[in-house]
């Protein structure tokens, strides 16, 4: 099939690469010419394991363009995977979606299946359908389908090839799109959830909100466990074996971040309020998340009365491992908060760049060792394998002090303590 993917971000690039690998002819378009030129040279602007290789492998049927109209005209299936940023009030800014709608309306003269992959608030797909009609597009020339994506950064390709479900939201009158999507995803084996346009949008939001709830829940439980000297890992294992709860997304730490959970939970809160529903749980999970860093700062201040002139090493900048994405990263928020204490902070991340060069007491180092040298305290803020596998005897040699704060509950407290270093965690007695 001839497919056009509008938007060359995480979702757009992964969709384009995977569908071209499935044998479709795909053109991925973006208005950012620099990004397109980079992609044309075979370089990928983001770090996502396996993506560069998959794009290189499919050069013959995957192209990149900065001319959306041309690519829309040539394709029968259009994926919209543009950004949907937050406005200051938490609502979703749909300007890139609406600009894609303008392009599609202008370039369409033959039938298109328009698939909205971007995460959008309930009601947006219907709005897109009506906007296309208002722009004069004849109803027999298009269908709008909501097909949200559930991939995670760091494992995006695998998540798209082996999804746990494919959600398809369509209008009752639409008798074409289901079979089009079956062809698009031919060979990708997953249960299909067929629902309305609003239903698909809600599945996506509810899914991210529920996962964020699990994270905030376990973080709140860890605060309580800390006061009763209970190991949160035991509690996690104990409750995770119950199939009604499940073991995943129960890792406590600095809280959730990234480009999805914070934005989507706020947007769902806004959607609820705009229809006079008070979203008590959504508000509570955001409150827990927003105060999670305080818990770690307070803990640190129990060990160091004053952080002035202390040398801190922070390992991890990305919002989670296996990505260079620092959007809404709890690690970045922690570093910013620490930098207010007139201490010296050496940060290191295998992939991510610290996004605040204006903070003069924060220096990014090229290696883990350089960030740790002479540190009074090492703080693990992102659970990269490189940090989990550190040789703690070696770390002790590099450090001046003895404190290791594990803000992601990812290292073995016993092996740290056995070297004579002091392990600091929340609910990790
Ligand atoms: C998330 C969802 O997991 C995907 O299903 C969804 O497609 C995606 O958002 C999206 O909407 O595009 P992602 O943002 O890549 O994916 O990251 P996650 O792996 O979900 O992690 C989100 C945050 O929660 C991270 O900061 C992570 O460190 C934190 N987290 C996760 C915890 O603190 N504890 C956990 O147990 C799990």
PDB file of C-alpha atoms and ligand atoms in Angstrom, residues 11 119 149-154 204 207-208 211 215 218-219 248-261 264 319-321 330 383 408, ligand 1:
ATOM      1  CA  UNK A  11       5.592   7.612  16.775  1.00  0.00           C
ATOM      2  CA  UNK A 119      -2.722  11.174  21.249  1.00  0.00           C
ATOM      3  CA  UNK A 149      -0.281   3.997  19.515  1.00  0.00           C
ATOM      4  CA  UNK A 150       0.854   2.234  22.696  1.00  0.00           C
ATOM      5  CA  UNK A 151       4.591   2.036  22.042  1.00  0.00           C
ATOM      6  CA  UNK A 152       7.102   2.921  24.737  1.00  0.00           C
ATOM      7  CA  UNK A 153      10.256   4.876  24.055  1.00  0.00           C
ATOM      8  CA  UNK A 154      13.278   2.610  24.294  1.00  0.00           C
ATOM      9  CA  UNK A 204      -5.453   5.685  24.951  1.00  0.00           C
ATOM     10  CA  UNK A 207      -4.387   3.472  29.513  1.00  0.00           C
ATOM     11  CA  UNK A 208      -1.725   6.115  30.191  1.00  0.00           C
ATOM     12  CA  UNK A 211      -0.248   3.325  34.288  1.00  0.00           C
ATOM     13  CA  UNK A 215       3.366   4.627  39.523  1.00  0.00           C
ATOM     14  CA  UNK A 218       3.472   2.683  44.544  1.00  0.00           C
ATOM     15  CA  UNK A 219       5.298   5.951  45.246  1.00  0.00           C
ATOM     16  CA  UNK A 248       4.510  -4.174  36.045  1.00  0.00           C
ATOM     17  CA  UNK A 249       4.643  -0.419  36.610  1.00  0.00           C
ATOM     18  CA  UNK A 250       5.137  -0.835  40.327  1.00  0.00           C
ATOM     19  CA  UNK A 251       8.684   0.525  40.527  1.00  0.00           C
ATOM     20  CA  UNK A 252       8.859   3.392  42.965  1.00  0.00           C
ATOM     21  CA  UNK A 253      11.339   6.197  42.501  1.00  0.00           C
ATOM     22  CA  UNK A 254      11.486   9.803  41.351  1.00  0.00           C
ATOM     23  CA  UNK A 255       8.110   9.573  39.662  1.00  0.00           C
ATOM     24  CA  UNK A 256       6.847   9.442  36.100  1.00  0.00           C
ATOM     25  CA  UNK A 257       8.015  11.777  33.349  1.00  0.00           C
ATOM     26  CA  UNK A 258       8.424  11.846  29.590  1.00  0.00           C
ATOM     27  CA  UNK A 259       6.396  13.325  26.799  1.00  0.00           C
ATOM     28  CA  UNK A 260       3.252  11.288  27.490  1.00  0.00           C
ATOM     29  CA  UNK A 261       2.137  10.594  31.068  1.00  0.00           C
ATOM     30  CA  UNK A 264      -1.925  13.052  28.935  1.00  0.00           C
ATOM     31  CA  UNK A 319      13.329  10.440  31.766  1.00  0.00           C
ATOM     32  CA  UNK A 320      13.960   6.694  31.625  1.00  0.00           C
ATOM     33  CA  UNK A 321      16.705   4.379  30.306  1.00  0.00           C
ATOM     34  CA  UNK A 330      12.306  13.676  36.814  1.00  0.00           C
ATOM     35  CA  UNK A 383      18.055   3.225  35.879  1.00  0.00           C
ATOM     36  CA  UNK A 408      15.187   4.476  41.112  1.00  0.00           C
TER      37      UNK A 408
HETATM   38  C1  LIG B   1       4.111   5.602  27.756  1.00  0.00           C
HETATM   39  C2  LIG B   1       3.259   4.335  27.741  1.00  0.00           C
HETATM   40  O1  LIG B   1       3.872   3.324  28.532  1.00  0.00           O
HETATM   41  C3  LIG B   1       3.079   3.831  26.307  1.00  0.00           C
HETATM   42  O2  LIG B   1       2.213   2.695  26.299  1.00  0.00           O
HETATM   43  C4  LIG B   1       2.466   4.936  25.477  1.00  0.00           C
HETATM   44  O3  LIG B   1       2.327   4.535  24.110  1.00  0.00           O
HETATM   45  C5  LIG B   1       3.365   6.157  25.534  1.00  0.00           C
HETATM   46  O4  LIG B   1       3.510   6.574  26.904  1.00  0.00           O
HETATM   47  C6  LIG B   1       2.701   7.248  24.732  1.00  0.00           C
HETATM   48  O5  LIG B   1       1.609   7.684  25.105  1.00  0.00           O
HETATM   49  O6  LIG B   1       3.206   7.594  23.641  1.00  0.00           O
HETATM   50  P1  LIG B   1       6.728   6.148  27.641  1.00  0.00           P
HETATM   51  O7  LIG B   1       6.354   7.567  27.897  1.00  0.00           O
HETATM   52  O8  LIG B   1       7.704   5.843  26.563  1.00  0.00           O
HETATM   53  O9  LIG B   1       5.415   5.280  27.298  1.00  0.00           O
HETATM   54  O10 LIG B   1       7.351   5.597  28.998  1.00  0.00           O
HETATM   55  P2  LIG B   1       6.975   4.533  30.123  1.00  0.00           P
HETATM   56  O11 LIG B   1       7.851   3.366  29.995  1.00  0.00           O
HETATM   57  O12 LIG B   1       5.538   4.288  30.181  1.00  0.00           O
HETATM   58  O13 LIG B   1       7.419   5.339  31.433  1.00  0.00           O
HETATM   59  C7  LIG B   1       6.788   6.556  31.785  1.00  0.00           C
HETATM   60  C8  LIG B   1       7.384   7.090  33.057  1.00  0.00           C
HETATM   61  O14 LIG B   1       6.980   6.297  34.185  1.00  0.00           O
HETATM   62  C9  LIG B   1       8.909   7.102  33.095  1.00  0.00           C
HETATM   63  O15 LIG B   1       9.370   8.302  33.674  1.00  0.00           O
HETATM   64  C10 LIG B   1       9.264   5.915  33.972  1.00  0.00           C
HETATM   65  O16 LIG B   1      10.497   6.068  34.632  1.00  0.00           O
HETATM   66  C11 LIG B   1       8.106   5.938  34.958  1.00  0.00           C
HETATM   67  N1  LIG B   1       7.866   4.625  35.584  1.00  0.00           N
HETATM   68  C12 LIG B   1       7.449   3.579  34.840  1.00  0.00           C
HETATM   69  C13 LIG B   1       8.062   4.480  36.957  1.00  0.00           C
HETATM   70  O17 LIG B   1       8.438   5.435  37.667  1.00  0.00           O
HETATM   71  N2  LIG B   1       7.815   3.270  37.522  1.00  0.00           N
HETATM   72  C14 LIG B   1       7.404   2.204  36.795  1.00  0.00           C
HETATM   73  O18 LIG B   1       7.194   1.122  37.397  1.00  0.00           O
HETATM   74  C15 LIG B   1       7.221   2.358  35.424  1.00  0.00           C
END
